[in-house]
Coordinates of C-alpha atoms and ligand atoms in Angstrom, one line a residue:
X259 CA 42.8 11.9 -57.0
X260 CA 46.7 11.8 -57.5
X261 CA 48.0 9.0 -55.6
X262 CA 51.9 9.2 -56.3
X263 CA 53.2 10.8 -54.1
X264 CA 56.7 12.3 -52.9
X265 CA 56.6 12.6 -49.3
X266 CA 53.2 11.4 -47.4
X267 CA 53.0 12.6 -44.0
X268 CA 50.4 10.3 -42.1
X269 CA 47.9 12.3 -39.3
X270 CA 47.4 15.9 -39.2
X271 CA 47.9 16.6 -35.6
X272 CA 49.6 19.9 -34.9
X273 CA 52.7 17.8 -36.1
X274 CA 51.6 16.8 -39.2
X275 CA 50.2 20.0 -40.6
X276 CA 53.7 21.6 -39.4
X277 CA 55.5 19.3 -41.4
X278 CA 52.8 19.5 -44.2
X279 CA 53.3 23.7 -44.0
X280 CA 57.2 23.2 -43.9
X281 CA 57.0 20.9 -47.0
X282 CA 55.1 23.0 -49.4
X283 CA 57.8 25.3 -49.3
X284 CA 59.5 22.8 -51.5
X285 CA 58.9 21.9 -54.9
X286 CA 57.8 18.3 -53.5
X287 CA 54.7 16.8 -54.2
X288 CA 53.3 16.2 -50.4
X289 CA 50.4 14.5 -48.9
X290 CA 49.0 14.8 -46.2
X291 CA 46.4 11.9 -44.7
X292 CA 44.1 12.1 -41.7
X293 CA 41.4 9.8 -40.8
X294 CA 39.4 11.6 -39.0
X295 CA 37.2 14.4 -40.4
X296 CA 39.5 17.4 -39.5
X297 CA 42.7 17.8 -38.7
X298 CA 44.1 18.5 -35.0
X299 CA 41.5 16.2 -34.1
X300 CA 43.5 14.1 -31.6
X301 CA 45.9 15.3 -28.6
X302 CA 46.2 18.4 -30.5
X303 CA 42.6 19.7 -29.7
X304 CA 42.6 19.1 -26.4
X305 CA 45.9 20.2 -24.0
X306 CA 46.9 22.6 -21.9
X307 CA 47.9 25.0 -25.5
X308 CA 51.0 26.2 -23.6
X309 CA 54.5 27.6 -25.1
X310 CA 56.9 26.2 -23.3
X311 CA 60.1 27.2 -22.0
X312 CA 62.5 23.9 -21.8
X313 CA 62.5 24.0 -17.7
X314 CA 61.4 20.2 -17.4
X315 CA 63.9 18.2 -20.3
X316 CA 67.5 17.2 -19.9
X317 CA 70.1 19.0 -21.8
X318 CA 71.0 17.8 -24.7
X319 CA 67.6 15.8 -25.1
X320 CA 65.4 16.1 -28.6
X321 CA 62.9 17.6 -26.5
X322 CA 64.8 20.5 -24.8
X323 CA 66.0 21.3 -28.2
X324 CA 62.9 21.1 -30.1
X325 CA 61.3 22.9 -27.4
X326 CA 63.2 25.5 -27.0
X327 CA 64.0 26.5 -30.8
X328 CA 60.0 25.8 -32.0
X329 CA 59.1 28.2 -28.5
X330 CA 61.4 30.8 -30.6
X331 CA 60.0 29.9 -34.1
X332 CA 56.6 30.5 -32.5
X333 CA 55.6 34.0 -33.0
X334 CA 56.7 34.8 -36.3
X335 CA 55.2 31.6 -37.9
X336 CA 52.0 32.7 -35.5
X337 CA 52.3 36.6 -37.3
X338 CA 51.9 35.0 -40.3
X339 CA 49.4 32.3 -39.6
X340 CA 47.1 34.7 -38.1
X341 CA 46.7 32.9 -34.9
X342 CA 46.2 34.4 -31.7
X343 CA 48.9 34.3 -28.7
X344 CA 49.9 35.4 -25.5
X345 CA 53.5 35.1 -23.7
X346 CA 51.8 36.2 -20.4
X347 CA 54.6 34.1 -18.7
X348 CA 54.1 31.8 -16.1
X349 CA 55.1 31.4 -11.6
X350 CA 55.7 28.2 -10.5
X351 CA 55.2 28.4 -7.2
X352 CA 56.8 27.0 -4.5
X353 CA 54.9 26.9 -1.2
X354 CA 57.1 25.5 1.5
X355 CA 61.4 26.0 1.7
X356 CA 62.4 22.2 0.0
X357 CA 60.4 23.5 -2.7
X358 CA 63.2 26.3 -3.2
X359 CA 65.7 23.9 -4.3
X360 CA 63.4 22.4 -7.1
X361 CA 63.0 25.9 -7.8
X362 CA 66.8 26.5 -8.2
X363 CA 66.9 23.0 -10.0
X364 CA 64.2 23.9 -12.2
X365 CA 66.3 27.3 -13.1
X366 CA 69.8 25.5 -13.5
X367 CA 67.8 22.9 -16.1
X368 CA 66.2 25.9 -17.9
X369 CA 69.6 27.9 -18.3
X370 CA 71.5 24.9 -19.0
X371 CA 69.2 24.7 -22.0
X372 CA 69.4 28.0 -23.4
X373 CA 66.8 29.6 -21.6
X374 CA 66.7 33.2 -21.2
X375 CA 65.2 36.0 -18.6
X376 CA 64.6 33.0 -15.4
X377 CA 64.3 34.6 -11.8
X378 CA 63.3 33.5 -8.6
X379 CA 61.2 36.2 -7.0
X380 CA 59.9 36.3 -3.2
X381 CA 56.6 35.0 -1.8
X382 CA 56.1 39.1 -1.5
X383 CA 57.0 39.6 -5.3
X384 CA 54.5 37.1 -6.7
X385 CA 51.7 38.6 -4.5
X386 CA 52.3 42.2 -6.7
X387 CA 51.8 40.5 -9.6
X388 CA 49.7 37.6 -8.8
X389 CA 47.1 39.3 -6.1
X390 CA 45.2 35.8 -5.8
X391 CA 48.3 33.9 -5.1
X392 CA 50.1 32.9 -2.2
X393 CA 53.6 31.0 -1.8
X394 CA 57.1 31.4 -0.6
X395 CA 58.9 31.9 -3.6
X396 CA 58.4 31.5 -7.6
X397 CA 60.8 30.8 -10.2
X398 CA 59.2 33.4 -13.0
X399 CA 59.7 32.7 -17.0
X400 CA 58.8 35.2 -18.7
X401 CA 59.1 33.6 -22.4
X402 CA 56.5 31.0 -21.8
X403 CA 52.7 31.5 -23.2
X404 CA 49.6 30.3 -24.2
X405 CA 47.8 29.6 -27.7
X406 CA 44.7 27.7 -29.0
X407 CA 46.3 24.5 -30.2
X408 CA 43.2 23.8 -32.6
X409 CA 43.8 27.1 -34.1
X410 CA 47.4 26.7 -34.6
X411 CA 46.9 23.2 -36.6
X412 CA 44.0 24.2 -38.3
X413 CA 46.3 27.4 -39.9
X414 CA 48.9 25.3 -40.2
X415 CA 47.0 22.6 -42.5
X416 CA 45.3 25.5 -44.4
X417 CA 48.7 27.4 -45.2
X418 CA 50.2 24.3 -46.3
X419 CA 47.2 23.7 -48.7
X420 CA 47.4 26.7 -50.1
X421 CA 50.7 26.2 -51.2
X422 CA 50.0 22.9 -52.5
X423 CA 49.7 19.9 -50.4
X424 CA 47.2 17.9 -50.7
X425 CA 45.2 17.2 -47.4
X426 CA 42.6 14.5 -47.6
X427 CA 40.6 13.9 -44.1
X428 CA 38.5 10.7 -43.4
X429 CA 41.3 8.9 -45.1
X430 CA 42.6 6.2 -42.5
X431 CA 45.8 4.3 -43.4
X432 CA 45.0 0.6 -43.2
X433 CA 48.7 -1.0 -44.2
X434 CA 51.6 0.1 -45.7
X435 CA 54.4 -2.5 -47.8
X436 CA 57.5 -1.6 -48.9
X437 CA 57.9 -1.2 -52.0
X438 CA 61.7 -1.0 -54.4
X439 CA 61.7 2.3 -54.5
X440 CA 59.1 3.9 -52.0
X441 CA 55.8 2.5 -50.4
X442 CA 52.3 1.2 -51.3
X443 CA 49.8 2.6 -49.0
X444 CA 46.6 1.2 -48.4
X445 CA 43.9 3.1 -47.1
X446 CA 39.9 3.5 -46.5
X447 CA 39.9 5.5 -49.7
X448 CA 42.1 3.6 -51.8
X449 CA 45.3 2.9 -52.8
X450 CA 48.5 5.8 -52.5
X451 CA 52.3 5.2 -53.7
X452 CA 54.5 7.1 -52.0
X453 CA 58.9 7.9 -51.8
X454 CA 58.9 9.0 -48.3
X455 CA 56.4 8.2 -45.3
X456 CA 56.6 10.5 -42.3
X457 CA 54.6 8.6 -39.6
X458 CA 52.7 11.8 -37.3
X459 CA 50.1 9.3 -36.5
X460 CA 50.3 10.5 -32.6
X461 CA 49.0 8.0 -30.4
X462 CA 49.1 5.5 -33.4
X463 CA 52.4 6.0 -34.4
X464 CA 53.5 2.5 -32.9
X465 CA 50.4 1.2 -35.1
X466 CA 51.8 2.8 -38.2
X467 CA 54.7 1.6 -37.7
X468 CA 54.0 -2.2 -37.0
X469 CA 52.2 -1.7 -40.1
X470 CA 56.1 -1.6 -42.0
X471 CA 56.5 -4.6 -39.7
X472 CA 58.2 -2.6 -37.2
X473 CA 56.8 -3.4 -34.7
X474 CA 59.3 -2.8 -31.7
X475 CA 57.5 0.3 -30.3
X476 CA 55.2 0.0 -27.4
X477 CA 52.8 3.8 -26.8
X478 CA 51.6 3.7 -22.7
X479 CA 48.2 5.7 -22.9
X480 CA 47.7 8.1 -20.7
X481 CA 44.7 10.5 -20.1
X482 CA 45.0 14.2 -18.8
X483 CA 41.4 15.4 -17.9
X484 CA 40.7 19.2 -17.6
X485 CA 38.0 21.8 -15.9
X486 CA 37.2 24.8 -17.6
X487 CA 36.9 28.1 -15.6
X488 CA 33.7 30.8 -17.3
X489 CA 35.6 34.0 -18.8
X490 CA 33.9 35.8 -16.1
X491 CA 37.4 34.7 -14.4
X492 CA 39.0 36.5 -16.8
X493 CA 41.9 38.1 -14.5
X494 CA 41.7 36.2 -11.9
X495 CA 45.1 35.6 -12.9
X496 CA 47.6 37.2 -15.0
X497 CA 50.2 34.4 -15.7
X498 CA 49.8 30.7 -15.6
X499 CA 50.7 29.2 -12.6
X500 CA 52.6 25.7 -12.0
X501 CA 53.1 23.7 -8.7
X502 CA 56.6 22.4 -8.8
X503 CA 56.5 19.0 -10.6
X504 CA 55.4 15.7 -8.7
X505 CA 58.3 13.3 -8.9
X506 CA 56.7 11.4 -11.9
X507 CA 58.1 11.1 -14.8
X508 CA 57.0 13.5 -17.5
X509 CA 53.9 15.0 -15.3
X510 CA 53.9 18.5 -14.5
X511 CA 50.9 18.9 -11.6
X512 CA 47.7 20.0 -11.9
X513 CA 48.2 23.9 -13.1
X514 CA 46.1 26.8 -13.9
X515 CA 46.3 28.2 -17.3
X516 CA 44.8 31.2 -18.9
X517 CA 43.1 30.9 -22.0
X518 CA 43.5 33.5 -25.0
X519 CA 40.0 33.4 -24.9
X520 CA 39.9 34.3 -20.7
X521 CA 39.0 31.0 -19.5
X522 CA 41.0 29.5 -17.7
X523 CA 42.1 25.8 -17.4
X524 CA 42.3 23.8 -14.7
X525 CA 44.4 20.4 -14.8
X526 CA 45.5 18.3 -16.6
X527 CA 45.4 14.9 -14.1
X528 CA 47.5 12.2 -15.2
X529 CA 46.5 8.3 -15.4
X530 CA 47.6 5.2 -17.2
X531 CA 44.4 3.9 -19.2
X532 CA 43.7 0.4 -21.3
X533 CA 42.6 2.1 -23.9
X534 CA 43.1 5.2 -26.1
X535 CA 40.4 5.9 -27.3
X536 CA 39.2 6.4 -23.2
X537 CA 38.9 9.9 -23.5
X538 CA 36.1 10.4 -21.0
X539 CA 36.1 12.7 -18.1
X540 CA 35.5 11.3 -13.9
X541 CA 34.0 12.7 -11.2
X542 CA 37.0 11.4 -9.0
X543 CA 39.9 13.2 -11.5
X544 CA 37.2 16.4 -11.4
X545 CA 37.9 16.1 -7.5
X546 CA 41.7 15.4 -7.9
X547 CA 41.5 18.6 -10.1
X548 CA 39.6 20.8 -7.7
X549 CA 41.5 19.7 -4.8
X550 CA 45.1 20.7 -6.7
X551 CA 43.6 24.2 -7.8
X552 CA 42.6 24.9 -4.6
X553 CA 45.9 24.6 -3.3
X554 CA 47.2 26.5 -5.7
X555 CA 44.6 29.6 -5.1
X556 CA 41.9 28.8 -2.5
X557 CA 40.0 31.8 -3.5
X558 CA 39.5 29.7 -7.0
X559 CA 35.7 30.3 -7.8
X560 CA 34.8 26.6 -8.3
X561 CA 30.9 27.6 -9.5
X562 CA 32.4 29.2 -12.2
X563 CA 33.4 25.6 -13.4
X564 CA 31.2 25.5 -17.0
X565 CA 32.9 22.1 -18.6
X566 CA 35.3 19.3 -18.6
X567 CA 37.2 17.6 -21.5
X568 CA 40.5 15.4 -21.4
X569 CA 43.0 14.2 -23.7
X570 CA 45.5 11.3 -24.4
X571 CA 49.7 11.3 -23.7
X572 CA 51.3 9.3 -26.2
X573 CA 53.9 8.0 -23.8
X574 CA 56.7 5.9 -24.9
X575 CA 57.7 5.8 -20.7
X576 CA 56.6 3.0 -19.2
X577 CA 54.7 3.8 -16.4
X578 CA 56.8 2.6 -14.1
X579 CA 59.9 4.4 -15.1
X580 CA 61.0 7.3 -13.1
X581 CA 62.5 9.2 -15.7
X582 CA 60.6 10.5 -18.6
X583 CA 62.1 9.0 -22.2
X584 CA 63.1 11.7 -24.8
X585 CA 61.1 11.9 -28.3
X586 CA 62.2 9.1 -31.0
X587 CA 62.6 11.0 -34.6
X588 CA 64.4 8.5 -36.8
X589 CA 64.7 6.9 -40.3
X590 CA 64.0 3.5 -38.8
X591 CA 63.2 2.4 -42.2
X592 CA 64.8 3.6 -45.6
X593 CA 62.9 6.4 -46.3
X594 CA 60.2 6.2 -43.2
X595 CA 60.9 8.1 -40.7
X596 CA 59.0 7.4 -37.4
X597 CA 58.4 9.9 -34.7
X598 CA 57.1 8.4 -31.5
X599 CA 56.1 9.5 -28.1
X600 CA 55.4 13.0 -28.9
X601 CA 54.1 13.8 -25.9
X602 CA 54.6 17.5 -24.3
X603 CA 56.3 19.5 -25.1
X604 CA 55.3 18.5 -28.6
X605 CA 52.7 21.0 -29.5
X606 CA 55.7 23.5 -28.8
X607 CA 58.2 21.9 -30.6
X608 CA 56.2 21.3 -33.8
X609 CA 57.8 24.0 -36.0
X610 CA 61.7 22.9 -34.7
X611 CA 60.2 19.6 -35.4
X612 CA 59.0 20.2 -38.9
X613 CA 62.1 22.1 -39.5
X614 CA 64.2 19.0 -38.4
X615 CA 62.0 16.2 -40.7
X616 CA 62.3 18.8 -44.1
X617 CA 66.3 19.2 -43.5
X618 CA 66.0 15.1 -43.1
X619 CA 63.8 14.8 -46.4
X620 CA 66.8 17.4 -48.0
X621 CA 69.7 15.0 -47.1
X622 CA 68.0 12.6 -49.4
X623 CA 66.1 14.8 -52.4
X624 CA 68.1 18.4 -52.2
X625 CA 65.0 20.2 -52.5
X626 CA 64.2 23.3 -53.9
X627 CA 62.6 26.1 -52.3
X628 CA 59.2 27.5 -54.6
X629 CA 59.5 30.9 -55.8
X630 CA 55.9 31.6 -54.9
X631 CA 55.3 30.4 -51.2
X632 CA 52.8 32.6 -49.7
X633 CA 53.5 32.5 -45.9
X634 CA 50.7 34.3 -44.7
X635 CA 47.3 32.8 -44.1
X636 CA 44.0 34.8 -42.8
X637 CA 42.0 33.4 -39.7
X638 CA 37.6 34.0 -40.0
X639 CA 37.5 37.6 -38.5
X640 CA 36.4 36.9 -34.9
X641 CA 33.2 39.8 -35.2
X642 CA 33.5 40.4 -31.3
X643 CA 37.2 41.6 -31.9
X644 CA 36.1 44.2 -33.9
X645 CA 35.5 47.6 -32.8
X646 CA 31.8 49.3 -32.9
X647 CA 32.4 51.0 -35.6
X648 CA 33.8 48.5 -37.6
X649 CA 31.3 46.2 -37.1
X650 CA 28.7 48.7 -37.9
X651 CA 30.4 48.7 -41.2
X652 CA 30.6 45.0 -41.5
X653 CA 27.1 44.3 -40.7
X654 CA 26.2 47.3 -43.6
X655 CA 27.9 45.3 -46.2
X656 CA 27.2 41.8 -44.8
X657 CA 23.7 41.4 -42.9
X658 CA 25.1 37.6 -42.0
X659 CA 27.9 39.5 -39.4
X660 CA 24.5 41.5 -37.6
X661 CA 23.0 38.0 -36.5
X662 CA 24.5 36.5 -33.2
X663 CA 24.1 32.6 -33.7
X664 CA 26.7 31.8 -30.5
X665 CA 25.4 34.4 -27.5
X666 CA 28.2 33.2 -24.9
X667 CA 31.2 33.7 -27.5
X668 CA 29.0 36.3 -29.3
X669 CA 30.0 34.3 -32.9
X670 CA 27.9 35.6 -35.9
X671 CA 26.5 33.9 -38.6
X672 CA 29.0 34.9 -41.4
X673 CA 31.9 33.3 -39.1
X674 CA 29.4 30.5 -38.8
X675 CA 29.3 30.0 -42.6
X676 CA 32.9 30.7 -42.8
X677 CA 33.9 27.8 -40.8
X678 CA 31.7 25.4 -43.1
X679 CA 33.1 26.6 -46.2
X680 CA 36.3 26.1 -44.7
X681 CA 38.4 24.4 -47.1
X682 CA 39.5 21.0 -45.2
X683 CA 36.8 19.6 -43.2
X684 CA 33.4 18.5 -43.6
X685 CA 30.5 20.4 -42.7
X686 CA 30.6 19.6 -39.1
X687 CA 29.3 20.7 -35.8
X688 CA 33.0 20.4 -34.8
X689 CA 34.4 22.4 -37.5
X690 CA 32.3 25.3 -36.7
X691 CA 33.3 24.9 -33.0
X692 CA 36.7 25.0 -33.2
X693 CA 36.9 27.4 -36.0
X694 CA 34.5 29.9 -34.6
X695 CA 34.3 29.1 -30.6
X696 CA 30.6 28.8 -31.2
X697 CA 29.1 26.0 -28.4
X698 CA 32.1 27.0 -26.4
X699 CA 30.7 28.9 -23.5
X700 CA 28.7 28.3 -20.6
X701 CA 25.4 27.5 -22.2
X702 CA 28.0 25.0 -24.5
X703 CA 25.6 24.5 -27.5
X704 CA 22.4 25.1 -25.6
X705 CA 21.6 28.7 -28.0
X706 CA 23.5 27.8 -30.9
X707 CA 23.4 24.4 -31.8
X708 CA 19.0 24.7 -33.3
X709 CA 20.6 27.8 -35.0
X710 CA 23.6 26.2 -36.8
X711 CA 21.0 22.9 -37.8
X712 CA 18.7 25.3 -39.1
X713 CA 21.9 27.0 -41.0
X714 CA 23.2 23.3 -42.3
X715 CA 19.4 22.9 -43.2
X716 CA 19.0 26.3 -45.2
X717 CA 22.4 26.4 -46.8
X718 CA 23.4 23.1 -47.6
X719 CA 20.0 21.4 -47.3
X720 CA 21.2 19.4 -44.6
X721 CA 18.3 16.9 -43.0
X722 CA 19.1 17.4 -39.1
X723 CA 19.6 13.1 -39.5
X724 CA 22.6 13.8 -41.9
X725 CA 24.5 16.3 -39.2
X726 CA 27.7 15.2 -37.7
X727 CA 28.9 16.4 -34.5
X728 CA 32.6 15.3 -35.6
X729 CA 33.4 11.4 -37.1
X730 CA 31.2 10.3 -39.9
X731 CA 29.3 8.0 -37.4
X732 CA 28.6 10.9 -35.3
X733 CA 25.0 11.8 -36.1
X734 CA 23.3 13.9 -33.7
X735 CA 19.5 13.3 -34.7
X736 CA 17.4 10.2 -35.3
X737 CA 13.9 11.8 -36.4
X738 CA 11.3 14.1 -35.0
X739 CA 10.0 12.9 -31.8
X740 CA 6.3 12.9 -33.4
X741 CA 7.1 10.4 -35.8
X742 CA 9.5 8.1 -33.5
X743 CA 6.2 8.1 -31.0
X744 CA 3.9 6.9 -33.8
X745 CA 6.6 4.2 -35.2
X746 CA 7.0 3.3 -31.3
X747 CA 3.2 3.0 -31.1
X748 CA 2.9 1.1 -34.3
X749 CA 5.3 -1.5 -33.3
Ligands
FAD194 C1 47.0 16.6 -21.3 C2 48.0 17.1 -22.3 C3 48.5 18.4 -22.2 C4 49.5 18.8 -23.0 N1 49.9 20.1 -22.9 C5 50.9 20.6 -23.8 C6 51.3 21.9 -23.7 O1 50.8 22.7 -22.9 N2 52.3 22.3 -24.5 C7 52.9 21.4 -25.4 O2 53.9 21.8 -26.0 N3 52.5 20.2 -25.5 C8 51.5 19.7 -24.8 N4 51.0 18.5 -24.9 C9 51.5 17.6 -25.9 C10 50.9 17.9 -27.3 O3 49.5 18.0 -27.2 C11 51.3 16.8 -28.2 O4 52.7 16.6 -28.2 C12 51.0 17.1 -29.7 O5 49.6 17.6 -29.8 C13 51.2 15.9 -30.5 O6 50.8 16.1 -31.8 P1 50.7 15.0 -32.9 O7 50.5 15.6 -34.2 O8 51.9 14.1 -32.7 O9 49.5 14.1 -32.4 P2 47.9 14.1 -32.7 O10 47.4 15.4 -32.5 O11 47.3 13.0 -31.9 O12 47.9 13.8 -34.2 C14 48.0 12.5 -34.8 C15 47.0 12.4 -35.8 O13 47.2 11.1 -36.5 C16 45.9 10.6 -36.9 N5 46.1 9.2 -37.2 C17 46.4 8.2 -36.4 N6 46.4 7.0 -37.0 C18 46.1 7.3 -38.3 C19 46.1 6.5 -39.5 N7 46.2 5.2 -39.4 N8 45.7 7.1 -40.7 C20 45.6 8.4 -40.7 N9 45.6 9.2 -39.7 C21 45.9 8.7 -38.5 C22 45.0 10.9 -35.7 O14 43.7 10.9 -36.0 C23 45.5 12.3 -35.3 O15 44.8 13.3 -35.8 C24 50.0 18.0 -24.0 C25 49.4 16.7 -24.2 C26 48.4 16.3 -23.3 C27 47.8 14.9 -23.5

């Protein structure tokens, strides 16, 4: 393993690999670190996955900006990264007449920052579009849409590979000093030097960069939990659909969200934890949740609920501020640049953001652009996309595409073994998940999960003891239940 470095970017959230991507357009020698197995395995798995507008920052704030130019960078980079999106716009609603003039201040924000196509349409209006929905009036954006976040980091992370970074998961930064020239980076996996550290480390960015001993940053966790609607609801709703905002700072009410997969999410809730690693899911948010969907569409078919999941805001805002504080992105070191608080819209801003750390990195290295950057980076063909035909064709030359190991998502086993010959991440249960959908649908693992052990088992000679569901300490299996009985009798 090389371990000089030029620029190391520490954790591949959908930050990181943006950067990562950005870099290897460069003749730079870039690193990128993760500790966990895969990348986008924080925040970045697990949000609402929706392009945003710029309605809800201040003008003139980092995150109306970024928002607004990564929204615009979006679907080109998305063309070329193969990853699936939607701008099916989104109605917040407003259901009584004070909730007009947050509508009209909502509109003024969003124009003031650049925002194009904003309308307010009648209670009337919304109903022709949005049959299910009720309300007075609805400020309409017609820019805003939705994308799998897990999708866009894992493409991200994979381009940037491809054109030469070097992305080692399960490496964990441990302590950084500061070197002459550069830095000395200690991790689980040994010892890195590096010119440049950008620290993407999410909800450890204060962590990483205590580590530098700056250690003037304080992160206030707080947990968003989710429901997940069965694609049978598929069309229950054509747009997303937004309350107008609580008056808390950087919350945006429980909202419902079409998936590009035709679920649709519920949520998220919004709560100050101890700790961040809290990422479970309550009956009482579930309740919160319900209760705010319902008022949003009563009609909302709450059997059709098939999961739960929730995820971690990195909040530099105290929770006791009113006002939401804008992103930090500065060189708060020579030649580290931190970025902290990167909570929404971040996953929106990440290719403005990526665009704004490289021109940072140029001030000080004038980089040259490579002659042969490949831009374009292929997804595993989803079989169930295809048409009859061509799957008839695909199964002729590939048997592995005519066996169904996922029934719900209908994933096959060639995009099975796809995912665990993807070229990051270890052989996982959560690499196939998120690479194929496979365990997400209503059975949720129930069909597939004995078929993808018996796959790790057949392929890769896996023992069922040896499979991980995500982290290296994540083993699903303990022994067959025969012999724990007999060991259980013998003792
Ligand atoms: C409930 C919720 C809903 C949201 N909805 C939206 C939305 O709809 N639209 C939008 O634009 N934004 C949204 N966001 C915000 C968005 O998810 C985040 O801004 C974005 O994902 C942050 O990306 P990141 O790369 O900074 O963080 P992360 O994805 O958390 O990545 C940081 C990475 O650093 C790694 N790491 C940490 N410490 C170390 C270390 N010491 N060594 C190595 N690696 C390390 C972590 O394992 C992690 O993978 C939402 C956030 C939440 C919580």
């Amino acid at each position: 393993m090389n371990r000089k470095t030029e620029v190391m970017v520490i954790g591949a959230g959908v930050i990181g690999c943006a950067i990562a991507r950005e870099l290897s357009k460069y003749n730079i020698n870039t690193v990128l670190l993760e500790k966990e197995t895969d990348v986008g395995s924080g925040v970045s798995k697990g949000n609402s996955g929706v392009l945003h507008t710029g309605l809800y920052y201040p003008k003139g704030s980092l995150k109306a900006k970024l928002c607004v130019e990564g929204r615009l960078m979006f679907p080109e980079l998305a063309k070329q990264l193969d990853v699936p999106y939607n701008l099916c716009g989104k109605h917040v609603v407003a259901r009584t007449e004070e909730e007009l003039d947050d509508l009209d201040d909502l509109k003024a924000v969003g124009e003031g920052n650049g925002v194009k196509g904003l309308t307010i349409i009648s209670g009337e209006e919304l109903k022709k579009r949005e049959p299910k929905m009720d309300g007075l009036y609805a400020l309409y954006s017609p820019v805003a849409g939705i994308f799998a976040p897990y999708l866009f980091a894992i493409a991200l992370a994979e381009n940037a590979l491809n054109n030469g970074v070097k992305v080692h998961v399960n490496t964990e930064v441990m302590a950084i000093k500061q070197l002459n020239n550069g830095f000395e980076v200690t991790t689980n996996k040994g010892v890195f030097q590096t010119d440049i550290i950008v620290n993407s480390a999410g909800l450890y960015a204060d962590k990483v960069s205590a580590m530098v001993g700056l250690d003037n940053y304080k992160l206030y966790p707080c947990r968003g939990e989710y429901l997940i609607l069965d694609k049978k609801c598929n069309g229950l709703i054509n747009s997303m659909i937004y309350p107008v905002p609580p008056k808390v700072a950087g919350v945006l009410g429980v909202h419902l969200t079409p998936t590009p997969s035709g679920n649709i999410l519920i949520g998220p809730s919004a709560e100050f934890i101890d700790s961040r690693e809290d990422s479970r899911t309550t009956k009482e948010k579930a309740q919160q949740l319900i209760e705010g969907a319902k008022d949003l569409l009563p009609s909302i078919p709450l059997n059709e609920i098939i999961y739960g999941f929730s995820a971690v805001r990195s909040k530099i805002t105290p929770p006791e501020e009113k006002t939401s504080r804008d992103f930090i992105i500065q060189e708060d070191l020579e030649n580290l640049i931190n970025m902290i608080g990167m909570e929404s819209p971040g996953l929106t801003s990440s290719p403005a953001i990526a665009k704004m750390i490289v021109e940072m990195i140029n001030q000080k290295m004038d980089l040259k652009q490579k002659a042969d950057f490949n831009p374009i980076r292929k997804r595993i063909m989803p079989f169930h996309e295809a048409s009859r035909a061509e799957q008839a064709t695909l199964i002729k030359n590939d048997p592995a595409y005519g066996e169904i190991v996922c029934r719900c998502e209908h994933v096959s086993k060639r995009e099975v073994l796809d995912a665990l010959n993807n070229p990051i991440s270890d052989k996982t249960l959560a690499a196939v998940k998120y690479r194929t959908r496979a365990g997400m649908g209503r059975c949720h693992g129930g069909f597939c999960l004995p078929r993808i052990v018996q796959l790790l088992k057949e392929e890769y000679g896996l023992r069922p003891e040896e499979i991980k569901l995500k982290n290296l300490d994540s083993t699903m299996f303990i022994g067959k239940t025969k012999d724990l009985r007999e060991t259980a009798k013998d003792e």
